[in-house]
Short mmCIF file of N, CA and C in Angstrom, two decimals:
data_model
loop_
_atom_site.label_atom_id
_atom_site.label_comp_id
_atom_site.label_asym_id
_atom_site.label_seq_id
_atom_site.Cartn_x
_atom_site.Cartn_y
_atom_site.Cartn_z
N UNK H 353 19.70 25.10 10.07
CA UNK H 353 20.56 26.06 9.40
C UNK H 353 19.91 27.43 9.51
N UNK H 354 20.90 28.51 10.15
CA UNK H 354 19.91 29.41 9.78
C UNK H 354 19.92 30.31 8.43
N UNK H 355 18.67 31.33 8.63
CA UNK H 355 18.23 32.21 7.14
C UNK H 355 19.12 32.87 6.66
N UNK H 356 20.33 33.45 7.42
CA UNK H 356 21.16 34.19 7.49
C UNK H 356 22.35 33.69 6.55
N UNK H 357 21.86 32.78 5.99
CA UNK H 357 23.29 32.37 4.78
C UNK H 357 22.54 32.25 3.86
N UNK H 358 23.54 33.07 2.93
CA UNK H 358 23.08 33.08 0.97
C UNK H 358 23.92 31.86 0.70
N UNK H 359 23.16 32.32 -0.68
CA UNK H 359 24.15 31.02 -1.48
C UNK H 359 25.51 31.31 -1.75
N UNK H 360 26.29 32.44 -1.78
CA UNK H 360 27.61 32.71 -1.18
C UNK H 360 28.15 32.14 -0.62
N UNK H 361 27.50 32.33 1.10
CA UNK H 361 27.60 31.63 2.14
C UNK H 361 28.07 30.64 2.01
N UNK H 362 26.84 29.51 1.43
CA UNK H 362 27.07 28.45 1.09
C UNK H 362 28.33 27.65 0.22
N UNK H 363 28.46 28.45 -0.87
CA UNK H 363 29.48 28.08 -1.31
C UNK H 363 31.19 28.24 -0.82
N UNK H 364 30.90 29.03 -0.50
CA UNK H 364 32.26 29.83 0.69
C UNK H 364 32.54 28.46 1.80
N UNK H 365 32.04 28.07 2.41
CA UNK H 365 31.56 27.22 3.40
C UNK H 365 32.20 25.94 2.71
N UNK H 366 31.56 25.65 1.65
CA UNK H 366 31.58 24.41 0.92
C UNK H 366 33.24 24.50 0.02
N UNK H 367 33.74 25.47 -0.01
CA UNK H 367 34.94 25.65 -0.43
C UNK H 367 36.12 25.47 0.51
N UNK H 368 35.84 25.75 1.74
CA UNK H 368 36.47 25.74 2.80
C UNK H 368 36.47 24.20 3.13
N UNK H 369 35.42 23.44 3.31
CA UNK H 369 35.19 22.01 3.66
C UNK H 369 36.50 21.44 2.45
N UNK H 370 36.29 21.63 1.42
CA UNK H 370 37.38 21.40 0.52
C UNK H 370 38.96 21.45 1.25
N UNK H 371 39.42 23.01 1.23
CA UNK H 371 40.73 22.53 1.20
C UNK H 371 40.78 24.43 1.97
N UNK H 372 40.71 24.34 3.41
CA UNK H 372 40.64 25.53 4.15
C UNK H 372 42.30 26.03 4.64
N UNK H 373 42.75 25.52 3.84
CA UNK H 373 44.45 26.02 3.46
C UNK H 373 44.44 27.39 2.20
N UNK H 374 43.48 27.20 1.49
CA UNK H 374 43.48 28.43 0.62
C UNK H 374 43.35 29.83 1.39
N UNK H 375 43.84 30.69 0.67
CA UNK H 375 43.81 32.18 0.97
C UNK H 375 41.95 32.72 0.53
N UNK H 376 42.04 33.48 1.37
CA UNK H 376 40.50 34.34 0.99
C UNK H 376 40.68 35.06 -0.51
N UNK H 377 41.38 34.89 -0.76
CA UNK H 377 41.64 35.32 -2.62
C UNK H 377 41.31 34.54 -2.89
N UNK H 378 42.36 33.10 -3.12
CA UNK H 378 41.57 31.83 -3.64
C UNK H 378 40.26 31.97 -3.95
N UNK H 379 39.55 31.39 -2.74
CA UNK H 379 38.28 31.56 -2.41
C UNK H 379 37.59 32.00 -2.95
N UNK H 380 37.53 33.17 -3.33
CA UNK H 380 37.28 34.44 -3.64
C UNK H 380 36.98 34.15 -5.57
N UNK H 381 38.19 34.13 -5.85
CA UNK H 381 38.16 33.68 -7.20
C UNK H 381 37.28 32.57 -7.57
N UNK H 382 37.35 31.53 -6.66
CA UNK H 382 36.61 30.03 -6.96
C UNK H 382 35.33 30.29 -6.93
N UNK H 383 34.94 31.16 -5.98
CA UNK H 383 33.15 31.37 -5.63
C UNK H 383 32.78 32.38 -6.26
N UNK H 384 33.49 33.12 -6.97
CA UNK H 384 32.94 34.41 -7.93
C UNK H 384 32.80 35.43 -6.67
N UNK H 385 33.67 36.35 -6.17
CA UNK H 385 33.22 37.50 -5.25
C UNK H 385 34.43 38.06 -5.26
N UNK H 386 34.54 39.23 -5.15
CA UNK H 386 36.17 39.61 -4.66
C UNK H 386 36.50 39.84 -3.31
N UNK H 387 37.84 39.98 -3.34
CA UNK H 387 38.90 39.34 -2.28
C UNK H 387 38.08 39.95 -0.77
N UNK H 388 37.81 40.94 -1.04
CA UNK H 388 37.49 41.84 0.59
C UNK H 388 36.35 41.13 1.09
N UNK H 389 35.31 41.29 0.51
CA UNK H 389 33.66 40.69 0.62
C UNK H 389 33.72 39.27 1.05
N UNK H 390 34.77 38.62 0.44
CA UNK H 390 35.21 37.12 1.00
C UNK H 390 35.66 36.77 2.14
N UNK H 391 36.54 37.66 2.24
CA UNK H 391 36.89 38.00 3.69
C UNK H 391 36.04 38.19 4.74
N UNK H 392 35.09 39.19 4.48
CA UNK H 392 34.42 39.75 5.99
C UNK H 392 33.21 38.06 5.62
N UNK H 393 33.01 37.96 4.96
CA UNK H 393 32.46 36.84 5.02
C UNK H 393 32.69 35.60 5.94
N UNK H 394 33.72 35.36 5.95
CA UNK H 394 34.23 34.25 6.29
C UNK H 394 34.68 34.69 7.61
N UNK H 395 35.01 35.89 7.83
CA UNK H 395 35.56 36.27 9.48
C UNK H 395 33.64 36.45 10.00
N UNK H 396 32.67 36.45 8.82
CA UNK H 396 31.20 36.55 9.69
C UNK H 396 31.29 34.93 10.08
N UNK H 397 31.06 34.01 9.31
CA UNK H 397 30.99 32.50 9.50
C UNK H 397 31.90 32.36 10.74
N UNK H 398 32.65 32.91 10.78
CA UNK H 398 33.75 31.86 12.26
C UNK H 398 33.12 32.87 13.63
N UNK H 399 32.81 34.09 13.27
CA UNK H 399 31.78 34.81 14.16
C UNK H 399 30.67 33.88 14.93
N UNK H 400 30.13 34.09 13.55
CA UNK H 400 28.74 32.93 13.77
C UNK H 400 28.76 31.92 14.33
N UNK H 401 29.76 30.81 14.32
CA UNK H 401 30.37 29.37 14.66
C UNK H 401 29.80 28.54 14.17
N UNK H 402 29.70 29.02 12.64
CA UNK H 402 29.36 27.82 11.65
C UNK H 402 31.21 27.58 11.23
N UNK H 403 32.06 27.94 11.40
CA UNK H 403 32.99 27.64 11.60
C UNK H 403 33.77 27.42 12.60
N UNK H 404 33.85 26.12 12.67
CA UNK H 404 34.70 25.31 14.34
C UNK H 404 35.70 25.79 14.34
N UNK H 405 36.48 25.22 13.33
CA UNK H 405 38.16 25.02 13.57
C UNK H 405 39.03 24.82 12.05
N UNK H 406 40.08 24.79 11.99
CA UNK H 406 40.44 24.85 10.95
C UNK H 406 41.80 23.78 11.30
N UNK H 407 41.49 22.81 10.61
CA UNK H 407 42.78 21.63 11.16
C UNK H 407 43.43 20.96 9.84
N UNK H 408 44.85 20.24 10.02
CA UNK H 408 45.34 18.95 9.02
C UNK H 408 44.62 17.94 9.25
N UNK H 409 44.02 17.32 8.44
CA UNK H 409 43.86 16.24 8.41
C UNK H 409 45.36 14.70 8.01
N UNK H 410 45.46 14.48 8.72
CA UNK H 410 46.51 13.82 8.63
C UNK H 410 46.53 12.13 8.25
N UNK H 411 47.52 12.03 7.50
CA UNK H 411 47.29 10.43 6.83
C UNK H 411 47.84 9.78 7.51
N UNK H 412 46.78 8.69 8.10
CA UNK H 412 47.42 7.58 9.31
C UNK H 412 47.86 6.67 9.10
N UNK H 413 48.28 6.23 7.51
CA UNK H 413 48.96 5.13 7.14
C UNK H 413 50.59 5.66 7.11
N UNK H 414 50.91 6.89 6.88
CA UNK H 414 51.99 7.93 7.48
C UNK H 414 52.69 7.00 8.99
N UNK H 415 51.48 6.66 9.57
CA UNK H 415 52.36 6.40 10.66
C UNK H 415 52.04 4.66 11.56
N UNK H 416 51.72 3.99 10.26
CA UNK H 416 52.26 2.89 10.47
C UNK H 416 50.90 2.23 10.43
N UNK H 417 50.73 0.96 10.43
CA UNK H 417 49.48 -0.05 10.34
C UNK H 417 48.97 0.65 11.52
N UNK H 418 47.00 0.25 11.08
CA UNK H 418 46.10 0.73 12.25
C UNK H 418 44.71 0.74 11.91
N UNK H 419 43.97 0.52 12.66
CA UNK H 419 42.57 -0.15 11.81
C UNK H 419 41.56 0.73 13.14
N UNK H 420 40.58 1.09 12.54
CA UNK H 420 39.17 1.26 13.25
C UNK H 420 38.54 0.52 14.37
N UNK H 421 38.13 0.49 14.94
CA UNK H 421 37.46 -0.69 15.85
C UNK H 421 36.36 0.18 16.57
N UNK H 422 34.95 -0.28 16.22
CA UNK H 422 33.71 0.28 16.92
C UNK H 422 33.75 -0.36 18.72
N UNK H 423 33.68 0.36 19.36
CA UNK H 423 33.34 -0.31 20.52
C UNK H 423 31.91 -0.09 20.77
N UNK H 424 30.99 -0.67 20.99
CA UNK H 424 29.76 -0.03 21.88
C UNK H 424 30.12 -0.86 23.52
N UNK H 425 29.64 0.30 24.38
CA UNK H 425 29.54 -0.18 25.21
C UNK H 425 28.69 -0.34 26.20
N UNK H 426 27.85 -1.33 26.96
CA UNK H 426 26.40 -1.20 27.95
C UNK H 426 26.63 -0.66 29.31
N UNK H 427 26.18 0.63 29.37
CA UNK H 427 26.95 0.99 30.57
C UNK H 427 25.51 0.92 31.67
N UNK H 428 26.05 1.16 32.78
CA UNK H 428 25.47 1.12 34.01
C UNK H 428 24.94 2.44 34.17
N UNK H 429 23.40 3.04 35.29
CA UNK H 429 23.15 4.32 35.76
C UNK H 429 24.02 4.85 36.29
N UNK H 430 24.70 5.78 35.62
CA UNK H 430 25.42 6.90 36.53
C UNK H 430 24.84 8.24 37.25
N UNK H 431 25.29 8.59 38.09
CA UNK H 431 24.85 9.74 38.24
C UNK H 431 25.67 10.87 37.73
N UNK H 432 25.14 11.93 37.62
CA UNK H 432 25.59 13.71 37.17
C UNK H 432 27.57 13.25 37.35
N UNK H 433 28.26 12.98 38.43
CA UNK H 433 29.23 12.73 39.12
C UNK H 433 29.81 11.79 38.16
N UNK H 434 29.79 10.25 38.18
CA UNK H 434 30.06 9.25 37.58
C UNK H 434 30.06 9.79 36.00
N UNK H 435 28.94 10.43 35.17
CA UNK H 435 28.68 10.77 34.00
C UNK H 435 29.67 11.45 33.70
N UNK H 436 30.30 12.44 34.43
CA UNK H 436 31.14 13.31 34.13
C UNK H 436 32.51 12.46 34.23
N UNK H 437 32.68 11.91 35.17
CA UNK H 437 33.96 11.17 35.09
C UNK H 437 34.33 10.26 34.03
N UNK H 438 32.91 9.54 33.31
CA UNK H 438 33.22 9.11 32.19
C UNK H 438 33.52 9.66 31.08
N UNK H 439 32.86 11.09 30.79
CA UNK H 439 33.36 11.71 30.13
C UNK H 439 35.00 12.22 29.66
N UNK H 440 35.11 12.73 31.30
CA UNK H 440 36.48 13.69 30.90
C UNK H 440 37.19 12.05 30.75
N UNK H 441 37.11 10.73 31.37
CA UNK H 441 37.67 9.73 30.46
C UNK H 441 38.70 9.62 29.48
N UNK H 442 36.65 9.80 28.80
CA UNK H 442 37.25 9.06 26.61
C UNK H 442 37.89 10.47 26.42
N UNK H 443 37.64 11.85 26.97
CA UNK H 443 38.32 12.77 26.20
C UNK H 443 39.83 12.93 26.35
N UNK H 444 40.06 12.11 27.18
CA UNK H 444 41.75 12.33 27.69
C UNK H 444 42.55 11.00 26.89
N UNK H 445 42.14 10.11 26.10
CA UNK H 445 42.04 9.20 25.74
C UNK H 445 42.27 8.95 24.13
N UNK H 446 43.58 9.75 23.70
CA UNK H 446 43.77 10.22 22.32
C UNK H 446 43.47 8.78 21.08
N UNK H 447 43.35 7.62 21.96
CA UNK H 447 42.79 6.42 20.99
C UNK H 447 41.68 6.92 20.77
N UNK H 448 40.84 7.28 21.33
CA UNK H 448 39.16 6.92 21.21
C UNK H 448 39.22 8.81 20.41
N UNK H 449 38.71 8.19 18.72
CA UNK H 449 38.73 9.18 18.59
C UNK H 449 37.40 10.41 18.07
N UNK H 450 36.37 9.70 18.51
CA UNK H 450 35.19 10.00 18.21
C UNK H 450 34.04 8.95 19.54
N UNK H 451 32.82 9.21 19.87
CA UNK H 451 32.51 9.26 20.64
C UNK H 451 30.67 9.28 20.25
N UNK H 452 30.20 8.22 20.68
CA UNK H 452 27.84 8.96 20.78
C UNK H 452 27.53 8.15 21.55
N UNK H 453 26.76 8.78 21.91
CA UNK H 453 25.22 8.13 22.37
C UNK H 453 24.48 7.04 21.56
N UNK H 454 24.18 6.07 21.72
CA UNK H 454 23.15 5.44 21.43
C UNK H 454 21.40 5.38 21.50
N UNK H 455 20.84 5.04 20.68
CA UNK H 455 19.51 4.13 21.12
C UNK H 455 19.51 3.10 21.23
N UNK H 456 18.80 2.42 21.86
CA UNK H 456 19.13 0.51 21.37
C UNK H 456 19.65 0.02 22.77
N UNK H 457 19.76 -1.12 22.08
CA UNK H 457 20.79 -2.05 23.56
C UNK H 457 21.57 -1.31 24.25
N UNK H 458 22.45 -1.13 23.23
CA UNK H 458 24.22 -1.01 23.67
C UNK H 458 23.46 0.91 24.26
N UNK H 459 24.99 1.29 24.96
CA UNK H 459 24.75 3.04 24.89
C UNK H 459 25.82 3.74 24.47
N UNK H 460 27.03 3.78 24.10
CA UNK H 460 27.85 4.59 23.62
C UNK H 460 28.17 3.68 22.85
N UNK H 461 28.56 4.52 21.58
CA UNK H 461 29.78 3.81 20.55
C UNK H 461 30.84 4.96 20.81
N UNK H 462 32.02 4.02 20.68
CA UNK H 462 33.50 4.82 20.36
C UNK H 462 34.12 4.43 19.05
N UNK H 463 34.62 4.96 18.41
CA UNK H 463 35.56 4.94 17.36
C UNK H 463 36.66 4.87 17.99
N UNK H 464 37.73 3.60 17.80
CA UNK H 464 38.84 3.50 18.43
C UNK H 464 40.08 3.57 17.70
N UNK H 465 41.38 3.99 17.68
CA UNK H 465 42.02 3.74 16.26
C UNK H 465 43.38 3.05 17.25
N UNK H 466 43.51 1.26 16.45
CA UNK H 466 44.26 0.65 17.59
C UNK H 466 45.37 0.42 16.31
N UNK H 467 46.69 0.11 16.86
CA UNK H 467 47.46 -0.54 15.98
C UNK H 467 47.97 -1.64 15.96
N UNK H 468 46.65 -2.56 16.44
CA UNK H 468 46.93 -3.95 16.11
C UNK H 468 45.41 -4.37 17.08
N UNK H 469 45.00 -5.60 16.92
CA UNK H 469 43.89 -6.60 17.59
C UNK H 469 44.23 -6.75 19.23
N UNK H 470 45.75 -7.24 19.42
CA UNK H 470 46.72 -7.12 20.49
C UNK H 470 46.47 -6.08 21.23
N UNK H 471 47.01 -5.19 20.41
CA UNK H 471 46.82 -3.77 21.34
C UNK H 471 45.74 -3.64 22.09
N UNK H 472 44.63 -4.28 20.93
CA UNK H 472 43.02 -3.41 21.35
C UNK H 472 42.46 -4.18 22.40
N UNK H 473 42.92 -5.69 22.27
CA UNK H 473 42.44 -6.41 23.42
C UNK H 473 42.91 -6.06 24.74
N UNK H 474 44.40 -5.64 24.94
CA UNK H 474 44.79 -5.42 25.79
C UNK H 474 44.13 -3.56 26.60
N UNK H 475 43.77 -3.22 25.51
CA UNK H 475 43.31 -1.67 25.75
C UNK H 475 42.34 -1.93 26.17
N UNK H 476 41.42 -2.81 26.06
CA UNK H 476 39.90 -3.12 26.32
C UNK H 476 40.17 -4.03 27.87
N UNK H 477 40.87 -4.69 28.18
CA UNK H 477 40.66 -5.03 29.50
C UNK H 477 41.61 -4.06 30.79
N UNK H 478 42.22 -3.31 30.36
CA UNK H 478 42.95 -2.39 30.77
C UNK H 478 42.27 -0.86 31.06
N UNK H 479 41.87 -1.04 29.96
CA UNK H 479 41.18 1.20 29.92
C UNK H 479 39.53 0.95 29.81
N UNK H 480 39.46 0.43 28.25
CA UNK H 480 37.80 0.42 28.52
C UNK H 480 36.83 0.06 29.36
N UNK H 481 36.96 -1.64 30.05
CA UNK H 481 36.25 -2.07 31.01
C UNK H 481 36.45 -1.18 32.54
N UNK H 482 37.51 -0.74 32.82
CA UNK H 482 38.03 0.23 33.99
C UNK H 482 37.06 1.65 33.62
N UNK H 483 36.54 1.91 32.51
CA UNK H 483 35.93 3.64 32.65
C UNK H 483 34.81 3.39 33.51
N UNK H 484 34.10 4.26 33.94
CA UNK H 484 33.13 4.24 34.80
C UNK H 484 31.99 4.08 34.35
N UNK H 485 31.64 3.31 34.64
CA UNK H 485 29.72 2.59 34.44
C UNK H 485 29.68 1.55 33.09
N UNK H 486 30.99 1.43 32.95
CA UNK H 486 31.16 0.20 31.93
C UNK H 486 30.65 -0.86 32.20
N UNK H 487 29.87 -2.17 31.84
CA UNK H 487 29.49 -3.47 32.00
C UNK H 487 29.85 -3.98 31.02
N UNK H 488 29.71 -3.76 29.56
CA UNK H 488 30.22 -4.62 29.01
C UNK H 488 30.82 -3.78 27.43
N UNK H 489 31.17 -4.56 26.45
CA UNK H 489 31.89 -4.31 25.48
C UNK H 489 31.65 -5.35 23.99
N UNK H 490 31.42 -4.62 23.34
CA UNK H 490 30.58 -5.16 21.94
C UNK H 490 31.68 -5.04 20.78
N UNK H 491 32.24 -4.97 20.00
CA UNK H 491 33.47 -4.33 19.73
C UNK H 491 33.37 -5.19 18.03
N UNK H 492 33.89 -4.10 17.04
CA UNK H 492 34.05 -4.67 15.73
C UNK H 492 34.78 -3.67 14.64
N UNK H 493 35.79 -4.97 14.29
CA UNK H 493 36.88 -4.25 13.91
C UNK H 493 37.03 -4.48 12.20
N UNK H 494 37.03 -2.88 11.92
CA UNK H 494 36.85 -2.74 10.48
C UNK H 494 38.36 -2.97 10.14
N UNK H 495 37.83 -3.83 8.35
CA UNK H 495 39.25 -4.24 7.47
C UNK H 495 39.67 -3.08 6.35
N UNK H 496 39.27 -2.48 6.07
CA UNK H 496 39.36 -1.23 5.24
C UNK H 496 38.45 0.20 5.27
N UNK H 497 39.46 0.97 4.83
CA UNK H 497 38.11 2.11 5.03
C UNK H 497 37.79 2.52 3.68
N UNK H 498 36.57 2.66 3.32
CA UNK H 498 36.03 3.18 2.16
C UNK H 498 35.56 4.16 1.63
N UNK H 499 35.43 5.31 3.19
CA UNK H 499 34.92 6.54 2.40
C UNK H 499 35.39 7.11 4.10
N UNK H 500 36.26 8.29 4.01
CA UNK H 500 35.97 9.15 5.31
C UNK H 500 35.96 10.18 4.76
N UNK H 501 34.94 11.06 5.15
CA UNK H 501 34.91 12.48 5.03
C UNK H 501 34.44 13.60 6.22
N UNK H 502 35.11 14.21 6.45
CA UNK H 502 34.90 15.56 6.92
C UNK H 502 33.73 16.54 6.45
N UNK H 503 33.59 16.49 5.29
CA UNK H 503 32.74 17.72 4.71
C UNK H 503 31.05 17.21 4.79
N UNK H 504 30.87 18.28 5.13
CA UNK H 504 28.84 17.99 5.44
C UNK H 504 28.20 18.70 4.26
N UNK H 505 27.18 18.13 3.81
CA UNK H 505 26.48 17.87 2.73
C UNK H 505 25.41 19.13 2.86
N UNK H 506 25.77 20.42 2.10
CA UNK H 506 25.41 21.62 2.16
C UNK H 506 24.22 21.82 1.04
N UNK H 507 23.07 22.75 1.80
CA UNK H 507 21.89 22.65 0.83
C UNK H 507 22.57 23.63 -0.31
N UNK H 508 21.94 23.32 -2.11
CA UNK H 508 22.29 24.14 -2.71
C UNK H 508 21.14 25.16 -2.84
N UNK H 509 21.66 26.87 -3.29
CA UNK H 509 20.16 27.96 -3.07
C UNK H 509 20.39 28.15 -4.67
#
């Protein structure tokens, strides 16, 4: 993190993680500062690119049954070429909706969001085993979700 954020900052930040549909008044009011100072504030943060993006989060039970499913998968040496092709891949790939690296056995996990076991099996011998430098597929499919959050856990000053 850098030095360059007060505890303003911080809270501004941490208000936004909240509910970044509010007006810089809002804001403003909630964090103790007035309206202007909040402002250039927050146009400094998206400067800076401690602010990504500003999105809906959208409720996926809205649109019908659909469950999680971890994939890891053991992939093969790629080169620079192959690496990249796996990439642009998972990103074109509006199931897979999160994406790492591993340590360990396995080397990537994906977050998959399938709407049904069916689906996913069929997605998995169809798309996943087909990406490039795939060998194999580890896969486990969560029954509820218990906590998702967006917001990152901000030091207090």
């Amino acid at each position: 993190m850098s030095d360059s954020l007060d505890r303003m900052d911080i809270k501004i930040l941490d208000r936004l993680q909240i509910d970044a549909s509010e007006s810089s008044s809002e804001i403003a009011e909630r964090v103790g500062l007035s309206q202007s100072p909040c402002w250039r504030r927050i146009q400094r943060l998206r400067e800076e690119g401690y602010i990504k993006a500003q999105v809906a989060i959208l409720d996926r039970e809205k649109f019908g049954e659909s469950m999680y499913i971890f994939a890891q998968l053991k992939m093969s040496r790629l080169n620079d070429e192959g690496r990249d092709r796996f990439l642009r891949a998972i990103e074109e790939l509006p199931e897979i909706t999160e994406a790492y690296t591993l340590f360990g056995e396995m080397d990537v996990m994906l977050k998959v969001l399938a709407p049904s076991m069916a689906w996913y099996q069929n997605f998995t011998f169809r798309t996943l085993l087909r990406l490039p430098g795939v060998e194999d597929i580890r896969s486990t499919a969560t029954l509820s979700e218990m906590k998702c959050s967006h917001r990152l856990p901000l030091p207090s000053s």
